[in-house]
Amino acid sequence: MSWHLFAVFFASTFFISATPGPNMLLAFQYGLNYGVKRTLWTLAGLSLGLFILLLSTLLGLDVISRQSPWLLTVIKTVGAIYLIY
C-alpha cells in the first residue's frame, strides 16, 4: 500500500470513528459525570460489545456462505440496493 493510500485511509477512518453517535455520547457523558477511570471502563465495554457483534456477524456470514452461497449473493445484493437507495 502506498503512503498516499495509507494517509487517505487513516484520515477517513479517523473522521468516521470520531463522528458522534450513541457510544460517543455515552462516553462523553461518563467523562463529564464520573471521570476518566470510569470512562475507560465504559469504553472497554463498548469496544468489547462491538467486537462481539462483529465476530458473531462474521461467523454467521461464514456459515451462510458455506451452506448456501446463493443466499450470500442475495444478502450482498440486498445490501447493495439498500446502500444505493
GROMACS .gro file of N, CA and C in nm:
model
  255
    1MET      N    1   0.086  -0.117   0.000
    1MET     CA    2   0.000   0.000   0.000
    1MET      C    3   0.090   0.123   0.000
    2SER      N    4   0.060   0.217  -0.087
    2SER     CA    5   0.141   0.338  -0.095
    2SER      C    6   0.109   0.429   0.023
    3TRP      N    7   0.198   0.522   0.049
    3TRP     CA    8   0.179   0.615   0.161
    3TRP      C    9   0.057   0.704   0.139
    4HIS      N   10   0.032   0.738   0.014
    4HIS     CA   11  -0.084   0.822  -0.016
    4HIS      C   12  -0.214   0.749   0.020
    5LEU      N   13  -0.226   0.624  -0.021
    5LEU     CA   14  -0.346   0.546   0.012
    5LEU      C   15  -0.359   0.526   0.162
    6PHE      N   16  -0.245   0.502   0.229
    6PHE     CA   17  -0.249   0.486   0.374
    6PHE      C   18  -0.296   0.613   0.443
    7ALA      N   19  -0.248   0.728   0.397
    7ALA     CA   20  -0.289   0.856   0.456
    7ALA      C   21  -0.438   0.881   0.436
    8VAL      N   22  -0.488   0.852   0.318
    8VAL     CA   23  -0.631   0.870   0.291
    8VAL      C   24  -0.713   0.774   0.377
    9PHE      N   25  -0.669   0.649   0.386
    9PHE     CA   26  -0.739   0.550   0.469
    9PHE      C   27  -0.739   0.593   0.615
   10PHE      N   28  -0.625   0.637   0.666
   10PHE     CA   29  -0.615   0.679   0.805
   10PHE      C   30  -0.704   0.799   0.833
   11ALA      N   31  -0.702   0.897   0.745
   11ALA     CA   32  -0.783   1.017   0.766
   11ALA      C   33  -0.932   0.985   0.763
   12SER      N   34  -0.974   0.906   0.667
   12SER     CA   35  -1.117   0.872   0.660
   12SER      C   36  -1.159   0.786   0.778
   13THR      N   37  -1.075   0.692   0.820
   13THR     CA   38  -1.107   0.610   0.937
   13THR      C   39  -1.117   0.695   1.062
   14PHE      N   40  -1.027   0.790   1.078
   14PHE     CA   41  -1.030   0.878   1.195
   14PHE      C   42  -1.159   0.959   1.199
   15PHE      N   43  -1.196   1.019   1.088
   15PHE     CA   44  -1.315   1.104   1.088
   15PHE      C   45  -1.444   1.022   1.101
   16ILE      N   46  -1.445   0.902   1.046
   16ILE     CA   47  -1.563   0.817   1.061
   16ILE      C   48  -1.579   0.773   1.206
   17SER      N   49  -1.469   0.737   1.272
   17SER     CA   50  -1.479   0.690   1.410
   17SER      C   51  -1.500   0.805   1.508
   18ALA      N   52  -1.468   0.927   1.471
   18ALA     CA   53  -1.484   1.040   1.561
   18ALA      C   54  -1.620   1.107   1.550
   19THR      N   55  -1.703   1.062   1.458
   19THR     CA   56  -1.835   1.123   1.445
   19THR      C   57  -1.921   1.086   1.564
   20PRO      N   58  -2.003   1.179   1.609
   20PRO     CA   59  -2.084   1.150   1.728
   20PRO      C   60  -2.193   1.048   1.699
   21GLY      N   61  -2.212   0.963   1.792
   21GLY     CA   62  -2.316   0.861   1.786
   21GLY      C   63  -2.351   0.824   1.928
   22PRO      N   64  -2.432   0.723   1.948
   22PRO     CA   65  -2.474   0.689   2.083
   22PRO      C   66  -2.357   0.649   2.174
   23ASN      N   67  -2.259   0.576   2.120
   23ASN     CA   68  -2.145   0.536   2.202
   23ASN      C   69  -2.059   0.656   2.241
   24MET      N   70  -2.037   0.745   2.146
   24MET     CA   71  -1.958   0.865   2.177
   24MET      C   72  -2.029   0.954   2.277
   25LEU      N   73  -2.160   0.967   2.264
   25LEU     CA   74  -2.235   1.048   2.359
   25LEU      C   75  -2.232   0.986   2.499
   26LEU      N   76  -2.242   0.854   2.507
   26LEU     CA   77  -2.233   0.787   2.637
   26LEU      C   78  -2.096   0.808   2.700
   27ALA      N   79  -1.990   0.793   2.622
   27ALA     CA   80  -1.855   0.813   2.674
   27ALA      C   81  -1.835   0.958   2.716
   28PHE      N   82  -1.887   1.051   2.640
   28PHE     CA   83  -1.876   1.193   2.674
   28PHE      C   84  -1.949   1.222   2.805
   29GLN      N   85  -2.069   1.167   2.820
   29GLN     CA   86  -2.147   1.188   2.942
   29GLN      C   87  -2.075   1.127   3.063
   30TYR      N   88  -2.023   1.007   3.049
   30TYR     CA   89  -1.950   0.944   3.158
   30TYR      C   90  -1.824   1.024   3.192
   31GLY      N   91  -1.756   1.074   3.091
   31GLY     CA   92  -1.637   1.154   3.116
   31GLY      C   93  -1.668   1.279   3.196
   32LEU      N   94  -1.778   1.343   3.164
   32LEU     CA   95  -1.816   1.464   3.237
   32LEU      C   96  -1.864   1.433   3.379
   33ASN      N   97  -1.939   1.325   3.395
   33ASN     CA   98  -2.002   1.297   3.524
   33ASN      C   99  -1.915   1.215   3.619
   34TYR      N  100  -1.836   1.121   3.568
   34TYR     CA  101  -1.770   1.025   3.656
   34TYR      C  102  -1.618   1.027   3.649
   35GLY      N  103  -1.559   1.094   3.554
   35GLY     CA  104  -1.414   1.100   3.546
   35GLY      C  105  -1.356   1.001   3.446
   36VAL      N  106  -1.225   1.006   3.438
   36VAL     CA  107  -1.154   0.931   3.335
   36VAL      C  108  -1.155   0.780   3.361
   37LYS      N  109  -1.135   0.736   3.487
   37LYS     CA  110  -1.125   0.592   3.514
   37LYS      C  111  -1.253   0.518   3.477
   38ARG      N  112  -1.367   0.569   3.518
   38ARG     CA  113  -1.493   0.503   3.483
   38ARG      C  114  -1.519   0.511   3.333
   39THR      N  115  -1.477   0.619   3.272
   39THR     CA  116  -1.497   0.632   3.128
   39THR      C  117  -1.414   0.529   3.052
   40LEU      N  118  -1.294   0.501   3.098
   40LEU     CA  119  -1.212   0.399   3.032
   40LEU      C  120  -1.277   0.261   3.042
   41TRP      N  121  -1.338   0.230   3.156
   41TRP     CA  122  -1.410   0.103   3.169
   41TRP      C  123  -1.531   0.100   3.076
   42THR      N  124  -1.597   0.213   3.063
   42THR     CA  125  -1.712   0.221   2.972
   42THR      C  126  -1.667   0.200   2.828
   43LEU      N  127  -1.557   0.264   2.790
   43LEU     CA  128  -1.504   0.247   2.654
   43LEU      C  129  -1.461   0.104   2.629
   44ALA      N  130  -1.403   0.040   2.731
   44ALA     CA  131  -1.365  -0.101   2.716
   44ALA      C  132  -1.488  -0.188   2.694
   45GLY      N  133  -1.595  -0.160   2.767
   45GLY     CA  134  -1.719  -0.235   2.749
   45GLY      C  135  -1.781  -0.212   2.613
   46LEU      N  136  -1.780  -0.087   2.567
   46LEU     CA  137  -1.833  -0.057   2.434
   46LEU      C  138  -1.752  -0.126   2.325
   47SER      N  139  -1.621  -0.126   2.340
   47SER     CA  140  -1.534  -0.192   2.241
   47SER      C  141  -1.555  -0.343   2.242
   48LEU      N  142  -1.570  -0.401   2.361
   48LEU     CA  143  -1.595  -0.545   2.370
   48LEU      C  144  -1.728  -0.581   2.305
   49GLY      N  145  -1.830  -0.501   2.330
   49GLY     CA  146  -1.960  -0.525   2.268
   49GLY      C  147  -1.953  -0.517   2.116
   50LEU      N  148  -1.882  -0.419   2.064
   50LEU     CA  149  -1.865  -0.407   1.920
   50LEU      C  150  -1.789  -0.526   1.863
   51PHE      N  151  -1.686  -0.570   1.934
   51PHE     CA  152  -1.608  -0.685   1.890
   51PHE      C  153  -1.695  -0.811   1.884
   52ILE      N  154  -1.777  -0.832   1.987
   52ILE     CA  155  -1.865  -0.949   1.989
   52ILE      C  156  -1.965  -0.943   1.875
   53LEU      N  157  -2.020  -0.825   1.851
   53LEU     CA  158  -2.115  -0.808   1.741
   53LEU      C  159  -2.050  -0.836   1.606
   54LEU      N  160  -1.931  -0.781   1.583
   54LEU     CA  161  -1.862  -0.805   1.457
   54LEU      C  162  -1.823  -0.951   1.440
   55LEU      N  163  -1.776  -1.014   1.548
   55LEU     CA  164  -1.736  -1.154   1.540
   55LEU      C  165  -1.855  -1.244   1.511
   56SER      N  166  -1.967  -1.219   1.578
   56SER     CA  167  -2.085  -1.302   1.553
   56SER      C  168  -2.138  -1.282   1.411
   57THR      N  169  -2.131  -1.159   1.362
   57THR     CA  170  -2.172  -1.133   1.224
   57THR      C  171  -2.080  -1.205   1.126
   58LEU      N  172  -1.951  -1.196   1.151
   58LEU     CA  173  -1.854  -1.262   1.063
   58LEU      C  174  -1.874  -1.412   1.061
   59LEU      N  175  -1.891  -1.472   1.178
   59LEU     CA  176  -1.911  -1.617   1.185
   59LEU      C  177  -2.043  -1.658   1.121
   60GLY      N  178  -2.146  -1.577   1.140
   60GLY     CA  179  -2.275  -1.608   1.078
   60GLY      C  180  -2.268  -1.603   0.927
   61LEU      N  181  -2.200  -1.502   0.874
   61LEU     CA  182  -2.186  -1.494   0.728
   61LEU      C  183  -2.098  -1.606   0.675
   62ASP      N  184  -2.000  -1.651   0.755
   62ASP     CA  185  -1.917  -1.762   0.713
   62ASP      C  186  -2.000  -1.890   0.701
   63VAL      N  187  -2.085  -1.913   0.799
   63VAL     CA  188  -2.171  -2.031   0.794
   63VAL      C  189  -2.266  -2.023   0.675
   64ILE      N  190  -2.325  -1.905   0.654
   64ILE     CA  191  -2.417  -1.888   0.542
   64ILE      C  192  -2.346  -1.911   0.409
   65SER      N  193  -2.225  -1.858   0.396
   65SER     CA  194  -2.154  -1.872   0.268
   65SER      C  195  -2.113  -2.016   0.243
   66ARG      N  196  -2.088  -2.093   0.348
   66ARG     CA  197  -2.050  -2.233   0.329
   66ARG      C  198  -2.172  -2.321   0.300
   67GLN      N  199  -2.284  -2.291   0.365
   67GLN     CA  200  -2.403  -2.374   0.349
   67GLN      C  201  -2.477  -2.345   0.218
   68SER      N  202  -2.495  -2.217   0.189
   68SER     CA  203  -2.568  -2.181   0.066
   68SER      C  204  -2.510  -2.052   0.008
   69PRO      N  205  -2.420  -2.066  -0.087
   69PRO     CA  206  -2.357  -1.949  -0.148
   69PRO      C  207  -2.457  -1.855  -0.216
   70TRP      N  208  -2.567  -1.907  -0.267
   70TRP     CA  209  -2.666  -1.822  -0.334
   70TRP      C  210  -2.731  -1.728  -0.233
   71LEU      N  211  -2.748  -1.772  -0.107
   71LEU     CA  212  -2.807  -1.686  -0.005
   71LEU      C  213  -2.714  -1.569   0.028
   72LEU      N  214  -2.582  -1.596   0.028
   72LEU     CA  215  -2.486  -1.488   0.050
   72LEU      C  216  -2.493  -1.387  -0.064
   73THR      N  217  -2.512  -1.434  -0.187
   73THR     CA  218  -2.528  -1.344  -0.301
   73THR      C  219  -2.654  -1.259  -0.285
   74VAL      N  220  -2.761  -1.318  -0.236
   74VAL     CA  221  -2.885  -1.243  -0.212
   74VAL      C  222  -2.861  -1.136  -0.105
   75ILE      N  223  -2.792  -1.172   0.004
   75ILE     CA  224  -2.764  -1.075   0.111
   75ILE      C  225  -2.680  -0.960   0.058
   76LYS      N  226  -2.579  -0.991  -0.022
   76LYS     CA  227  -2.495  -0.885  -0.080
   76LYS      C  228  -2.576  -0.794  -0.172
   77THR      N  229  -2.662  -0.852  -0.253
   77THR     CA  230  -2.744  -0.774  -0.346
   77THR      C  231  -2.840  -0.683  -0.271
   78VAL      N  232  -2.906  -0.737  -0.169
   78VAL     CA  233  -2.998  -0.655  -0.089
   78VAL      C  234  -2.922  -0.542  -0.020
   79GLY      N  235  -2.803  -0.572   0.031
   79GLY     CA  236  -2.722  -0.468   0.094
   79GLY      C  237  -2.681  -0.359  -0.003
   80ALA      N  238  -2.644  -0.399  -0.124
   80ALA     CA  239  -2.605  -0.300  -0.226
   80ALA      C  240  -2.724  -0.214  -0.265
   81ILE      N  241  -2.840  -0.276  -0.281
   81ILE     CA  242  -2.960  -0.199  -0.316
   81ILE      C  243  -2.994  -0.101  -0.204
   82TYR      N  244  -2.981  -0.145  -0.080
   82TYR     CA  245  -3.008  -0.057   0.034
   82TYR      C  246  -2.912   0.062   0.035
   83LEU      N  247  -2.784   0.037   0.009
   83LEU     CA  248  -2.687   0.146   0.008
   83LEU      C  249  -2.712   0.244  -0.106
   84ILE      N  250  -2.755   0.193  -0.219
   84ILE     CA  251  -2.785   0.281  -0.333
   84ILE      C  252  -2.908   0.364  -0.304
   85TYR      N  253  -3.007   0.304  -0.238
   85TYR     CA  254  -3.132   0.374  -0.206
   85TYR      C  255  -3.103   0.485  -0.108
   0.00000   0.00000   0.00000
